[in-house]
Amino acid sequence: MADAAPSTTPSTGPSSSGLLPRTHPLDVRPDLTEQTAGAVVAKPLTTAVQVRAELPGPAADAAARVLGVALPARPGTWVATPAGGRVVWLGPDEWLVLDPTTTPWDLEPRLREALAPAGGAAVDVSAQRVVLELSGPLARDLLAAGCAVDTHPSVFPAGRAAQTLLAQAGVVLLALSDDGRHYELLVRSSFARYLADWLVDAATEHRARRA
Amino acid sequence: MSAPFRTASGGRVERSVPVSFTFGGTSYEGLRGDTLASALLAHGVHQVTTSIKLGRPRGVGAAWAEDPSSLVQVEEPFPDPMQLATTTEVFDGLVAHGVPGQGRLADIGDSARYDSRHLHVDLLVVGAGPAGVQAALTAARSGARVALVDEQSEPGGSLLGTTDLVDGRPALEWVGDAAAELAAAPEVVHLQRTTVFGVYDDGFALAVERRTDHLGGAAPREVSRQRVWRIRARRTVVATGAHERPVVFTDNDRPGTMLAGSARTFLHRYGVLAGTRAVVLTTNDSAYRAAVELADAGVEVAAVVDTRPQVPAHWAAECAGRGIEVRSGSAVVGTRGTDRVTHARVAARDGGAVDDVACDLLLVSGGWNPAVHLYSQARGKLAFDTSLGAFLPTGRLDDLLVAGAAAGAQELATCLRQGGAASATALVELGLDVVPVPVPSTPAAPPVTAPDLVWTVPDVDGDTSRQFVDLQRDATVADVQRALGAGLRSPEHVKRYTTIGTAHDQGKTSGVVTSGIIAELLGGGPDDVGTTTFRPPYTPVAFATLAGRDRGQLFDPVRTTALHDWHVRAGAVWEDVGQWKRPRYYPLAGEDVETAVLRECAAARTGVGILDGSTLGKIDVQGPDAGELLDRLYTNLMSSLAVGKVRYGVMCGADGMVIDDGTVLRVAEDRFLVMTTTGGAAKVLDWMEEWHQTEWPELGVHLASVTEQWSAFPVVGPRSRDVIQAVFGPSGVDAANEAFGFMTWQDTVLDGAPVRLARISFSGELAWEVHVSSWHAVAVWERLVEAGRPYGITPYGTETMHVLRAEKGYPIIGQDTDGTVTPQDLGMAWVVSKKKPDFVGKRSFARADNLREDRKQLVGLLPVDRTTVLPEGSQVVELAESGELPPPPVPMLGHVTSSYRSAHLERPFALALVKGGRARAGQLVHVPVKGRLVAVEVTGPVLVDPEGARRDG
């Protein structure tokens, strides 16, 4: 009966570092960038921690001390951290910290230990979402194909964030530049393939034009 | 085949680009830029089809979407039902034929792409006629974000069908320059072949763009055929022009009868003469232009029949100069001909002899209806203007203005001025600095003589049964009379009684005429009657277009777990659980579902199985009041749970009915992990947030979904301890009972990755749930499978999971319950705390109805024949003492909620909700299965290991 179980694949075999290998939900879409005419890149897995705190308040202050930057108070915005990460406003007392420079099991306890005594909370959500980068001249057209948010740089410049739908997937959309050519999309891991397939389909005309 | 009615020159068609098409089995040649209607008229073909009820010949009645009669079925390149000859552009290879009212959908899948775009603008301008172009230019030069949307193949609107001059040159040159300027403006989106078909609240408008329809079979496959534009505009200028309306008279449906302005369009835009000898019936000045221009183009105009006693002097002189007879105070009372008009029957309005005037073209103008559809959809009010003889907008809406002919403007100069002014007004309101665009000059228009208001011309014999109001519906003045005779008064009721205005054209030519006829018959004015409600869509939109790309694989998101590819490689058969794809079972070669599930069940009960349970909902609950919140939401006590322990809990609604269940892990003094059902994940989090935010905001607790953060794999069966020990022993885990008790959890680290192990069993067997970050899910799963090989570890799916839990009497919320089932009904009174002062649902448990002895209770059913698998949903009935079924209606005791074949019991079994079920233990009841009664024994719901001896291995 063990025959039903396929053998271990090379991509997930024991790693040379001795650490347990990770898998990315979009490992199976290696041609995502090519198939989207260069517009979409799946970013590496990134440490992400959801932070809850009253703002202003001691928990928010504690978070700012850990992150090196104040939690953004303005709805629909994000700020950069000194460590090269981002803090995204998700609600009046809710933020998402993205930090590519550390591990979840380092960042969550550090934030939690600082926040919990002050009435806040921190939860590791690193595996909850996948990050996609959209860039170039097609970025806004791909978004307009399925997202109702106005992404015009005059109203959605760098530093803006929105929780919205792209096609039928909930996403967090971040504007990274003021020229309407650079965005990040955070999508639930279980929806990542759907969204990748949708983006590839949305790029059909652009792909054909490029070919 | 030559086109005898094509003019020698002129028009917007490309005379050097012939296209071949087939209509009604005959091949024709048209020109690029033709519509099917203009191309047919160029060949002298007027009859397109026959009518839906009466089978009368019908032709081309207008030049665009207002045409009520020229319905065709496109067959090639792809079947498309109920298109208008007047809006279908011809292309090489087009095959079409007329249809009497109804077309035919393709019986093969449509392989064309359809898609959509969102668009945000400061100003949406609908219509690229003179008013719309001027409005768009003004907005573009002012730096606004603009959308100019027009439904024709090129901009110009009414100017496409005239010889007007703007700034001293042909109007279309002015339009062309404006279009070029708009194309160069960075913030302007200019869409042609795009119909704004609906206007909604807050400046939301929907439009459909026909991107490749005009290319036919040459359309690139990768380009979407049609596109829905979802436009959000801060202001909208409606510049949609006006529709000419007919006058109703006897036999007014004969091919060769058309609106006068449309004949101008066929002449000037398409270079087509709609006939050789024309009679023109008019109530106003506008049709004189058609008479004069057609005469100049070589059509013999036999007469202009003007219903007014005084004809306009300017036009009388123009006609006289061309030898055109003008008959004042007269009307067309009927026509002669069979499949084409041969005579217009003309008589003085005050009676007298009928003069049959020979003609093959009868042009009609009963005045103009401003195209107020979008304004009216947006809830703008209309009022009848007697001097214009038309329903007009009564003003503007907060975010929508009307300009040009749609607002009742009659002169070109007025349209241009209004377009610019409406745009400027909107831009000022938006805080933009307006750069005014000078209104271009236009030649002085001749003086206007007041129009006549004529809806119908009485039949000489009083017969109204051939006076067609809605040609598409074959509805006549007689039908309106019948409706009024039946007591109906409102045009809404008359519409539904007569079906007038319900066809593809939605009454563009018949609606206002019907209001006029009702007013005439009841005595009163059209204002007293009003119009029917204008609703989207303005013109028909195909469902395929609205569906867009949400079809096939992208119809609904497919949610996948981190292990999806492993399941694919293992040959899983899928079950759709909400949007999730879950393995239902993993058949080996030659296995059917029954065999595979029996094998998987046996493995879990005798060896070891492994399930991907990652779709289970998971909620992180943090804060000093975390336990308190859970105490108030679960029926049992959670705050007393020790760190390191696991407890099963049930959640009820305020009505005491079970809404979800699952296990709760106490992770820390101030932290819990709540597991929900797969289907309940989102709604349980919402439920908890709702109570927390609206009722108990004082509780110090924070909730977060971690459903996809954690993958979860139950490792199940007597040999599960061996597998867990093998994989996690090196990390320091001792899986022995004494070290790792039932309903406890422990954290460990596997090669740098944190893993949580919890002794939870949804099968009654010795089992661990392995929780790990989804980043490492594949690696940990594969370690477990590898370590399980010596024990024959068997991956199993949802079907086996269901059987294993049902054998233990564990209910699935939503399958064994339906929102009317209490914990007590499930035999789980033990999960309802007697000590807690309050929790959601508690008070309802004291309701008399919840205490009835004969409530439906969860029981087990064992078919006595040991072979029948009862269909889920089957009714449970009781035989009378006679041993027969009681007389109908047979009382129903309940129904089967879960039913499976059990490898362990070696017989089928079922769970059921049965009235007073627990008291019936040991009794025989019956279940009708395919016409026979199957005897079943009622038992307790726990059929395997009721004493719980297996859970510790």
Coordinates of C-alpha atoms in Angstrom, one line a residue, chain A:
Chain A
M1 CA 0.0 0.0 0.0
A2 CA 3.0 2.2 0.5
D3 CA 3.1 2.2 -3.3
A4 CA 0.6 5.0 -3.3
A5 CA 3.2 7.3 -1.9
P6 CA 5.5 8.8 -4.5
S7 CA 9.1 9.0 -3.7
T8 CA 10.7 12.2 -2.4
T9 CA 11.3 14.8 -5.1
P10 CA 14.7 16.3 -5.6
S11 CA 13.5 19.8 -4.8
T12 CA 12.5 18.9 -1.3
G13 CA 15.2 16.4 -0.5
P14 CA 17.5 16.9 2.4
S15 CA 19.3 20.2 2.1
S16 CA 23.0 20.6 2.3
S17 CA 22.6 23.2 5.1
G18 CA 20.9 20.6 7.3
L19 CA 17.9 22.8 7.6
L20 CA 14.5 21.5 6.6
P21 CA 13.8 22.5 3.0
R22 CA 11.1 25.0 2.2
T23 CA 8.7 24.9 -0.7
H24 CA 7.2 27.9 -2.4
P25 CA 3.6 27.6 -3.7
L26 CA 4.7 29.0 -7.0
D27 CA 7.7 26.7 -7.5
V28 CA 5.5 24.9 -10.0
R29 CA 5.1 28.1 -12.0
P30 CA 8.8 28.7 -13.0
D31 CA 7.7 30.5 -16.2
L32 CA 5.4 32.9 -14.5
T33 CA 7.6 35.9 -15.4
E34 CA 7.9 34.8 -19.0
Q35 CA 4.3 34.0 -19.3
T36 CA 3.3 37.4 -18.0
A37 CA 5.5 39.2 -20.6
G38 CA 8.0 40.1 -17.9
A39 CA 5.5 41.8 -15.6
V40 CA 5.2 39.4 -12.7
V41 CA 7.9 37.9 -10.5
A42 CA 7.2 35.6 -7.5
K43 CA 9.2 36.9 -4.6
P44 CA 11.1 34.5 -2.2
L45 CA 9.3 33.4 0.9
T46 CA 9.3 36.3 3.3
T47 CA 9.0 36.5 7.1
A48 CA 5.7 38.2 8.0
V49 CA 4.2 39.0 11.3
Q50 CA 0.8 40.4 12.0
V51 CA 0.9 43.0 14.7
R52 CA -2.0 44.3 16.8
A53 CA -1.8 47.4 19.0
E54 CA -3.7 50.5 20.0
L55 CA -2.4 53.6 18.3
P56 CA -1.2 55.7 19.9
G57 CA -0.3 53.6 22.9
P58 CA 2.4 51.6 24.7
A59 CA 2.1 48.6 22.5
A60 CA 2.5 50.7 19.3
D61 CA 5.5 52.4 21.0
A62 CA 6.9 49.0 21.7
A63 CA 6.4 47.9 18.1
A64 CA 8.2 51.0 16.9
R65 CA 11.1 50.2 19.1
V66 CA 11.5 46.7 17.8
L67 CA 10.9 47.7 14.1
G68 CA 12.9 51.0 14.2
V69 CA 10.0 52.8 12.6
A70 CA 6.6 54.0 13.9
L71 CA 3.5 52.0 12.8
P72 CA 1.9 54.0 10.0
A73 CA -1.2 55.7 11.3
R74 CA -2.7 56.7 8.0
P75 CA -5.1 54.1 6.6
G76 CA -4.1 52.5 3.3
T77 CA -0.3 53.1 3.6
W78 CA 2.9 51.3 4.3
V79 CA 6.3 52.4 5.5
A80 CA 9.8 51.0 5.1
T81 CA 11.7 49.7 8.0
P82 CA 15.4 50.4 8.5
A83 CA 16.0 46.7 8.1
G84 CA 14.7 46.8 4.6
G85 CA 11.2 45.5 5.4
R86 CA 7.8 47.0 5.3
V87 CA 5.0 47.8 7.8
V88 CA 1.6 47.8 6.1
W89 CA -1.5 49.3 7.6
L90 CA -4.2 46.7 7.6
G91 CA -6.7 48.3 10.1
P92 CA -6.9 50.9 12.9
D93 CA -5.1 48.5 15.2
E94 CA -3.6 46.0 12.8
W95 CA -0.4 45.9 10.8
L96 CA 1.5 43.5 8.7
V97 CA 5.3 43.5 9.2
L98 CA 7.3 42.1 6.3
D99 CA 11.0 41.4 6.9
P100 CA 13.1 39.5 4.4
T101 CA 16.2 39.7 6.6
T102 CA 15.0 37.5 9.5
T103 CA 13.2 34.3 10.3
P104 CA 9.6 34.0 11.6
W105 CA 10.8 32.3 14.8
D106 CA 13.1 35.2 15.5
L107 CA 10.7 38.1 14.7
E108 CA 7.5 36.8 16.1
P109 CA 8.8 36.2 19.7
R110 CA 10.7 39.5 19.7
L111 CA 7.5 41.4 18.7
R112 CA 5.3 39.4 20.9
E113 CA 7.5 39.8 24.0
A114 CA 7.5 43.5 23.4
L115 CA 3.9 43.9 22.6
A116 CA 2.0 41.5 24.8
P117 CA 2.7 43.2 28.1
A118 CA 1.5 46.4 26.6
G119 CA -1.8 44.8 25.4
G120 CA -0.8 44.1 21.9
A121 CA -0.2 40.9 20.0
A122 CA 2.0 39.4 17.3
V123 CA 1.4 36.4 15.2
D124 CA 3.6 34.7 12.7
V125 CA 1.8 34.7 9.3
S126 CA 4.8 34.1 7.1
A127 CA 3.3 31.1 5.4
Q128 CA -0.1 32.7 5.0
R129 CA 0.8 34.8 2.0
V130 CA 2.9 34.8 -1.1
V131 CA 4.4 38.0 -2.5
L132 CA 4.3 38.9 -6.2
E133 CA 6.1 41.8 -7.7
L134 CA 4.4 43.6 -10.6
S135 CA 6.5 45.9 -12.6
G136 CA 6.9 47.6 -15.9
P137 CA 4.6 49.1 -18.5
L138 CA 2.0 46.3 -18.2
A139 CA 1.7 46.4 -14.4
R140 CA -1.3 48.8 -14.3
D141 CA -3.1 47.1 -17.1
L142 CA -2.9 43.7 -15.5
L143 CA -4.2 45.2 -12.3
A144 CA -7.0 47.0 -14.2
A145 CA -8.0 43.7 -15.6
G146 CA -9.3 42.6 -12.2
C147 CA -8.9 45.1 -9.5
A148 CA -11.3 47.9 -8.8
V149 CA -8.8 50.1 -7.0
D150 CA -7.7 53.2 -8.9
T151 CA -3.9 52.7 -9.3
H152 CA -3.2 56.0 -11.0
P153 CA 0.0 57.4 -9.4
S154 CA -1.8 60.6 -8.6
V155 CA -4.0 58.8 -6.1
F156 CA -2.0 55.6 -5.5
P157 CA 1.6 56.7 -5.3
A158 CA 4.5 54.9 -3.5
G159 CA 3.6 54.3 0.1
R160 CA 0.0 53.5 -0.6
A161 CA -1.6 50.1 0.3
A162 CA -5.0 48.6 -0.3
Q163 CA -6.7 45.5 0.8
T164 CA -8.9 44.6 -2.2
L165 CA -9.7 41.9 -4.7
L166 CA -7.7 41.0 -7.8
A167 CA -10.0 38.8 -9.8
Q168 CA -11.6 36.6 -7.1
A169 CA -8.6 36.5 -4.8
G170 CA -8.2 38.8 -1.8
V171 CA -4.9 40.7 -2.0
V172 CA -2.9 43.4 -0.3
L173 CA -1.7 45.8 -3.0
L174 CA 1.3 48.0 -2.3
A175 CA 2.5 50.8 -4.5
L176 CA 6.3 50.9 -4.6
S177 CA 6.9 53.8 -7.0
D178 CA 5.4 57.1 -8.1
D179 CA 5.4 56.2 -11.8
G180 CA 2.7 53.5 -11.8
R181 CA 5.2 50.9 -12.8
H182 CA 6.0 49.1 -9.6
Y183 CA 3.7 47.2 -7.2
E184 CA 3.7 44.3 -4.8
L185 CA 0.8 41.9 -4.3
L186 CA 0.3 39.8 -1.2
V187 CA -2.0 36.9 -1.8
R188 CA -3.1 34.0 0.4
S189 CA -0.9 31.0 -0.3
S190 CA -3.8 28.8 -1.2
F191 CA -4.9 31.4 -3.8
A192 CA -1.4 31.9 -5.2
R193 CA -1.7 29.5 -8.0
Y194 CA -5.1 30.7 -9.0
L195 CA -3.9 34.2 -9.1
A196 CA -0.7 33.3 -11.0
D197 CA -2.8 31.4 -13.6
W198 CA -5.2 34.4 -13.7
L199 CA -2.3 36.8 -14.3
V200 CA -0.8 34.6 -17.0
D201 CA -4.2 34.5 -18.7
A202 CA -4.6 38.3 -18.3
A203 CA -1.3 38.7 -20.0
T204 CA -2.4 36.8 -23.1
E205 CA -2.5 39.8 -25.4
H206 CA 0.7 41.3 -24.1
R207 CA 2.5 37.9 -24.5
A208 CA 1.3 37.6 -28.1
R209 CA 2.3 41.1 -28.8
R210 CA 5.8 40.5 -27.5
A211 CA 6.1 37.3 -29.5

